[in-house]
């Protein structure tokens, strides 16, 4: 048996065993295959008959990737996809282990691993959706390491590969400044003001051209964190013109309605327009995600109606914006792994029009090496009006002390609860309040497993 086929066979065998043991087959089957053949991913890429799409970025790559996959499946296509979020090279290998072929592979990839994955996959579309400093500094020391890694990945793409990039993010533009290979580029962003523009803290950014520090005064429109329309006072460079835009953003119960417009001459004048898209989330980050989804799916031949329908009814089933019902109580989970993510989730909860409670659960992030000072950047003070109005706030998990410190510093009264069951036991309201559970990546899997059990027990009783 040729080496790559042996590697795939071994990986599939390990994956089948993990499934039989009710284990999540994430990175390990791919790691086994990779140990047998270090280039097995290049072999697997041949199973994709039409196009691969790679999505990367700090926040939202799992949601973006899975929405693209759901759109293409609804349009009648078979796909490969690492839906569970295993986004290192081994996890991507696992997603492609099947012996079948498929026209499309929709794959999210960790930012630093893009330089290993893209030369083997040769994706036709590369999505760069955002880059936030809070999540990167404690992992890699400097943003420059991230810029260089992604730029290397883009330089290794085939010349015809399309780069789809967040034009409102100067950190993403810093990557493009380091790309020397010519590629077609589509920039997306938000036109005009949107609800809650600039409502959370400015994370800080540098001009991607000259490296000068940008501050809030250097934006004529800031949506959140460093995302918006900036201009550099030092070198006079500015945010790029946008090819595809979200506009006419209107708040509706539980989310937004948006219009998407734009066309690109370099792609034969292809039109990306679609109006009245229901965004089932009150965080502006989801609008950015959907712009990347619209561009990729349109280029892959997904009809606008399918895109609109899938987005409006999207059920992720991976803990991101996932809905549960336990004992008559509505519960929604979402992931946050940096201050920007936590802040956007807090914004989302604050907009809920009916009684609710919020729980922040965080387990050990080994890559932090015990340094959780970044938690102090979470704007828990935004919860003041809600707490004064009687909204209960809980915190807990393996790493509860930093949350306790930051909540106390913000003068937010919160109660310790390490599990969802603990939270539910302390909520003596008969299930009338919706519970928002905001968990970091390391806590989310066990939170969802706990909620699956609680929900199943409720249905049986």
mmCIF file with all atom_site columns, C-alpha atoms in Angstrom, residues 246-354:
data_model
loop_
_atom_site.group_PDB
_atom_site.id
_atom_site.type_symbol
_atom_site.label_atom_id
_atom_site.label_alt_id
_atom_site.label_comp_id
_atom_site.label_asym_id
_atom_site.label_entity_id
_atom_site.label_seq_id
_atom_site.pdbx_PDB_ins_code
_atom_site.Cartn_x
_atom_site.Cartn_y
_atom_site.Cartn_z
_atom_site.occupancy
_atom_site.B_iso_or_equiv
_atom_site.pdbx_formal_charge
_atom_site.auth_seq_id
_atom_site.auth_comp_id
_atom_site.auth_asym_id
_atom_site.auth_atom_id
_atom_site.pdbx_PDB_model_num
ATOM 1   C CA . UNK A 1 246 ? -22.737 45.774 4.651   1.00 0.00 ? 246 UNK A CA 1
ATOM 2   C CA . UNK A 1 247 ? -25.028 48.781 4.913   1.00 0.00 ? 247 UNK A CA 1
ATOM 3   C CA . UNK A 1 248 ? -28.462 49.805 6.149   1.00 0.00 ? 248 UNK A CA 1
ATOM 4   C CA . UNK A 1 249 ? -27.910 47.854 9.371   1.00 0.00 ? 249 UNK A CA 1
ATOM 5   C CA . UNK A 1 250 ? -31.177 47.766 11.309  1.00 0.00 ? 250 UNK A CA 1
ATOM 6   C CA . UNK A 1 251 ? -31.766 46.280 14.732  1.00 0.00 ? 251 UNK A CA 1
ATOM 7   C CA . UNK A 1 252 ? -34.592 43.766 14.940  1.00 0.00 ? 252 UNK A CA 1
ATOM 8   C CA . UNK A 1 253 ? -35.559 41.445 17.824  1.00 0.00 ? 253 UNK A CA 1
ATOM 9   C CA . UNK A 1 254 ? -32.644 39.079 18.363  1.00 0.00 ? 254 UNK A CA 1
ATOM 10  C CA . UNK A 1 255 ? -30.372 40.463 15.672  1.00 0.00 ? 255 UNK A CA 1
ATOM 11  C CA . UNK A 1 256 ? -29.926 42.733 12.659  1.00 0.00 ? 256 UNK A CA 1
ATOM 12  C CA . UNK A 1 257 ? -31.208 43.127 9.128   1.00 0.00 ? 257 UNK A CA 1
ATOM 13  C CA . UNK A 1 258 ? -28.473 44.125 6.689   1.00 0.00 ? 258 UNK A CA 1
ATOM 14  C CA . UNK A 1 259 ? -28.005 44.780 3.005   1.00 0.00 ? 259 UNK A CA 1
ATOM 15  C CA . UNK A 1 260 ? -24.915 43.490 1.230   1.00 0.00 ? 260 UNK A CA 1
ATOM 16  C CA . UNK A 1 261 ? -23.689 45.174 -1.930  1.00 0.00 ? 261 UNK A CA 1
ATOM 17  C CA . UNK A 1 262 ? -20.606 45.174 -4.085  1.00 0.00 ? 262 UNK A CA 1
ATOM 18  C CA . UNK A 1 263 ? -19.012 43.965 -7.271  1.00 0.00 ? 263 UNK A CA 1
ATOM 19  C CA . UNK A 1 264 ? -15.454 43.406 -8.416  1.00 0.00 ? 264 UNK A CA 1
ATOM 20  C CA . UNK A 1 265 ? -13.984 44.175 -11.801 1.00 0.00 ? 265 UNK A CA 1
ATOM 21  C CA . UNK A 1 266 ? -11.105 41.725 -11.309 1.00 0.00 ? 266 UNK A CA 1
ATOM 22  C CA . UNK A 1 267 ? -13.698 38.917 -11.031 1.00 0.00 ? 267 UNK A CA 1
ATOM 23  C CA . UNK A 1 268 ? -15.590 39.843 -14.169 1.00 0.00 ? 268 UNK A CA 1
ATOM 24  C CA . UNK A 1 269 ? -17.986 42.225 -12.446 1.00 0.00 ? 269 UNK A CA 1
ATOM 25  C CA . UNK A 1 270 ? -19.517 39.522 -10.238 1.00 0.00 ? 270 UNK A CA 1
ATOM 26  C CA . UNK A 1 271 ? -22.350 40.947 -8.135  1.00 0.00 ? 271 UNK A CA 1
ATOM 27  C CA . UNK A 1 272 ? -22.532 40.082 -4.435  1.00 0.00 ? 272 UNK A CA 1
ATOM 28  C CA . UNK A 1 273 ? -25.696 42.047 -3.685  1.00 0.00 ? 273 UNK A CA 1
ATOM 29  C CA . UNK A 1 274 ? -28.363 40.594 -1.419  1.00 0.00 ? 274 UNK A CA 1
ATOM 30  C CA . UNK A 1 275 ? -30.794 42.617 0.669   1.00 0.00 ? 275 UNK A CA 1
ATOM 31  C CA . UNK A 1 276 ? -32.595 42.127 3.973   1.00 0.00 ? 276 UNK A CA 1
ATOM 32  C CA . UNK A 1 277 ? -30.289 39.437 5.322   1.00 0.00 ? 277 UNK A CA 1
ATOM 33  C CA . UNK A 1 278 ? -31.376 38.468 8.826   1.00 0.00 ? 278 UNK A CA 1
ATOM 34  C CA . UNK A 1 279 ? -28.376 38.247 11.148  1.00 0.00 ? 279 UNK A CA 1
ATOM 35  C CA . UNK A 1 280 ? -29.480 36.102 14.129  1.00 0.00 ? 280 UNK A CA 1
ATOM 36  C CA . UNK A 1 281 ? -27.056 37.765 16.529  1.00 0.00 ? 281 UNK A CA 1
ATOM 37  C CA . UNK A 1 282 ? -26.827 41.241 18.020  1.00 0.00 ? 282 UNK A CA 1
ATOM 38  C CA . UNK A 1 283 ? -23.021 41.442 17.764  1.00 0.00 ? 283 UNK A CA 1
ATOM 39  C CA . UNK A 1 284 ? -21.489 43.401 14.887  1.00 0.00 ? 284 UNK A CA 1
ATOM 40  C CA . UNK A 1 285 ? -18.804 40.726 14.624  1.00 0.00 ? 285 UNK A CA 1
ATOM 41  C CA . UNK A 1 286 ? -21.389 38.482 12.986  1.00 0.00 ? 286 UNK A CA 1
ATOM 42  C CA . UNK A 1 287 ? -21.956 41.060 10.243  1.00 0.00 ? 287 UNK A CA 1
ATOM 43  C CA . UNK A 1 288 ? -18.270 40.818 9.336   1.00 0.00 ? 288 UNK A CA 1
ATOM 44  C CA . UNK A 1 289 ? -18.453 37.020 9.375   1.00 0.00 ? 289 UNK A CA 1
ATOM 45  C CA . UNK A 1 290 ? -21.408 37.076 7.000   1.00 0.00 ? 290 UNK A CA 1
ATOM 46  C CA . UNK A 1 291 ? -19.632 39.320 4.520   1.00 0.00 ? 291 UNK A CA 1
ATOM 47  C CA . UNK A 1 292 ? -16.848 36.736 4.218   1.00 0.00 ? 292 UNK A CA 1
ATOM 48  C CA . UNK A 1 293 ? -19.469 33.980 3.924   1.00 0.00 ? 293 UNK A CA 1
ATOM 49  C CA . UNK A 1 294 ? -21.373 35.831 1.202   1.00 0.00 ? 294 UNK A CA 1
ATOM 50  C CA . UNK A 1 295 ? -18.252 36.396 -0.886  1.00 0.00 ? 295 UNK A CA 1
ATOM 51  C CA . UNK A 1 296 ? -17.054 32.791 -0.666  1.00 0.00 ? 296 UNK A CA 1
ATOM 52  C CA . UNK A 1 297 ? -20.439 31.195 -1.291  1.00 0.00 ? 297 UNK A CA 1
ATOM 53  C CA . UNK A 1 298 ? -21.235 33.507 -4.201  1.00 0.00 ? 298 UNK A CA 1
ATOM 54  C CA . UNK A 1 299 ? -17.920 32.636 -5.841  1.00 0.00 ? 299 UNK A CA 1
ATOM 55  C CA . UNK A 1 300 ? -18.633 28.926 -5.325  1.00 0.00 ? 300 UNK A CA 1
ATOM 56  C CA . UNK A 1 301 ? -22.029 29.214 -6.996  1.00 0.00 ? 301 UNK A CA 1
ATOM 57  C CA . UNK A 1 302 ? -24.396 29.297 -4.016  1.00 0.00 ? 302 UNK A CA 1
ATOM 58  C CA . UNK A 1 303 ? -27.623 31.214 -4.847  1.00 0.00 ? 303 UNK A CA 1
ATOM 59  C CA . UNK A 1 304 ? -28.375 34.348 -2.823  1.00 0.00 ? 304 UNK A CA 1
ATOM 60  C CA . UNK A 1 305 ? -31.666 32.883 -1.574  1.00 0.00 ? 305 UNK A CA 1
ATOM 61  C CA . UNK A 1 306 ? -29.882 29.845 -0.147  1.00 0.00 ? 306 UNK A CA 1
ATOM 62  C CA . UNK A 1 307 ? -27.352 32.096 1.578   1.00 0.00 ? 307 UNK A CA 1
ATOM 63  C CA . UNK A 1 308 ? -30.115 34.205 3.112   1.00 0.00 ? 308 UNK A CA 1
ATOM 64  C CA . UNK A 1 309 ? -32.134 31.183 4.271   1.00 0.00 ? 309 UNK A CA 1
ATOM 65  C CA . UNK A 1 310 ? -29.151 29.372 5.804   1.00 0.00 ? 310 UNK A CA 1
ATOM 66  C CA . UNK A 1 311 ? -27.990 32.442 7.705   1.00 0.00 ? 311 UNK A CA 1
ATOM 67  C CA . UNK A 1 312 ? -31.461 33.120 9.123   1.00 0.00 ? 312 UNK A CA 1
ATOM 68  C CA . UNK A 1 313 ? -31.843 29.543 10.396  1.00 0.00 ? 313 UNK A CA 1
ATOM 69  C CA . UNK A 1 314 ? -28.243 28.725 11.266  1.00 0.00 ? 314 UNK A CA 1
ATOM 70  C CA . UNK A 1 315 ? -27.931 26.244 14.131  1.00 0.00 ? 315 UNK A CA 1
ATOM 71  C CA . UNK A 1 316 ? -24.215 25.778 14.827  1.00 0.00 ? 316 UNK A CA 1
ATOM 72  C CA . UNK A 1 317 ? -24.414 22.839 17.285  1.00 0.00 ? 317 UNK A CA 1
ATOM 73  C CA . UNK A 1 318 ? -20.863 23.514 18.433  1.00 0.00 ? 318 UNK A CA 1
ATOM 74  C CA . UNK A 1 319 ? -21.414 25.822 21.375  1.00 0.00 ? 319 UNK A CA 1
ATOM 75  C CA . UNK A 1 320 ? -21.128 29.000 19.328  1.00 0.00 ? 320 UNK A CA 1
ATOM 76  C CA . UNK A 1 321 ? -24.483 30.790 19.614  1.00 0.00 ? 321 UNK A CA 1
ATOM 77  C CA . UNK A 1 322 ? -26.065 27.435 20.420  1.00 0.00 ? 322 UNK A CA 1
ATOM 78  C CA . UNK A 1 323 ? -29.512 27.329 22.015  1.00 0.00 ? 323 UNK A CA 1
ATOM 79  C CA . UNK A 1 324 ? -30.564 24.862 24.717  1.00 0.00 ? 324 UNK A CA 1
ATOM 80  C CA . UNK A 1 325 ? -33.705 24.344 26.803  1.00 0.00 ? 325 UNK A CA 1
ATOM 81  C CA . UNK A 1 326 ? -33.347 22.930 30.317  1.00 0.00 ? 326 UNK A CA 1
ATOM 82  C CA . UNK A 1 327 ? -36.348 22.707 32.622  1.00 0.00 ? 327 UNK A CA 1
ATOM 83  C CA . UNK A 1 328 ? -38.207 25.312 30.640  1.00 0.00 ? 328 UNK A CA 1
ATOM 84  C CA . UNK A 1 329 ? -35.269 27.745 30.717  1.00 0.00 ? 329 UNK A CA 1
ATOM 85  C CA . UNK A 1 330 ? -33.743 29.024 27.488  1.00 0.00 ? 330 UNK A CA 1
ATOM 86  C CA . UNK A 1 331 ? -29.944 28.902 27.539  1.00 0.00 ? 331 UNK A CA 1
ATOM 87  C CA . UNK A 1 332 ? -27.525 30.177 24.927  1.00 0.00 ? 332 UNK A CA 1
ATOM 88  C CA . UNK A 1 333 ? -23.812 29.385 24.879  1.00 0.00 ? 333 UNK A CA 1
ATOM 89  C CA . UNK A 1 334 ? -21.083 31.239 23.066  1.00 0.00 ? 334 UNK A CA 1
ATOM 90  C CA . UNK A 1 335 ? -17.309 31.259 23.068  1.00 0.00 ? 335 UNK A CA 1
ATOM 91  C CA . UNK A 1 336 ? -14.996 34.123 24.014  1.00 0.00 ? 336 UNK A CA 1
ATOM 92  C CA . UNK A 1 337 ? -11.241 33.860 24.303  1.00 0.00 ? 337 UNK A CA 1
ATOM 93  C CA . UNK A 1 338 ? -10.057 37.460 24.476  1.00 0.00 ? 338 UNK A CA 1
ATOM 94  C CA . UNK A 1 339 ? -11.346 40.858 25.684  1.00 0.00 ? 339 UNK A CA 1
ATOM 95  C CA . UNK A 1 340 ? -12.921 41.698 22.324  1.00 0.00 ? 340 UNK A CA 1
ATOM 96  C CA . UNK A 1 341 ? -14.861 38.420 22.299  1.00 0.00 ? 341 UNK A CA 1
ATOM 97  C CA . UNK A 1 342 ? -16.066 38.850 25.873  1.00 0.00 ? 342 UNK A CA 1
ATOM 98  C CA . UNK A 1 343 ? -17.069 42.460 25.211  1.00 0.00 ? 343 UNK A CA 1
ATOM 99  C CA . UNK A 1 344 ? -19.077 41.554 22.124  1.00 0.00 ? 344 UNK A CA 1
ATOM 100 C CA . UNK A 1 345 ? -20.857 38.818 24.065  1.00 0.00 ? 345 UNK A CA 1
ATOM 101 C CA . UNK A 1 346 ? -21.682 41.249 26.864  1.00 0.00 ? 346 UNK A CA 1
ATOM 102 C CA . UNK A 1 347 ? -23.127 43.644 24.285  1.00 0.00 ? 347 UNK A CA 1
ATOM 103 C CA . UNK A 1 348 ? -25.263 40.836 22.920  1.00 0.00 ? 348 UNK A CA 1
ATOM 104 C CA . UNK A 1 349 ? -26.676 39.946 26.350  1.00 0.00 ? 349 UNK A CA 1
ATOM 105 C CA . UNK A 1 350 ? -27.367 43.575 27.222  1.00 0.00 ? 350 UNK A CA 1
ATOM 106 C CA . UNK A 1 351 ? -29.625 43.895 24.188  1.00 0.00 ? 351 UNK A CA 1
ATOM 107 C CA . UNK A 1 352 ? -31.853 41.008 25.224  1.00 0.00 ? 352 UNK A CA 1
ATOM 108 C CA . UNK A 1 353 ? -35.303 42.563 25.858  1.00 0.00 ? 353 UNK A CA 1
ATOM 109 C CA . UNK A 1 354 ? -36.564 40.073 28.447  1.00 0.00 ? 354 UNK A CA 1
#
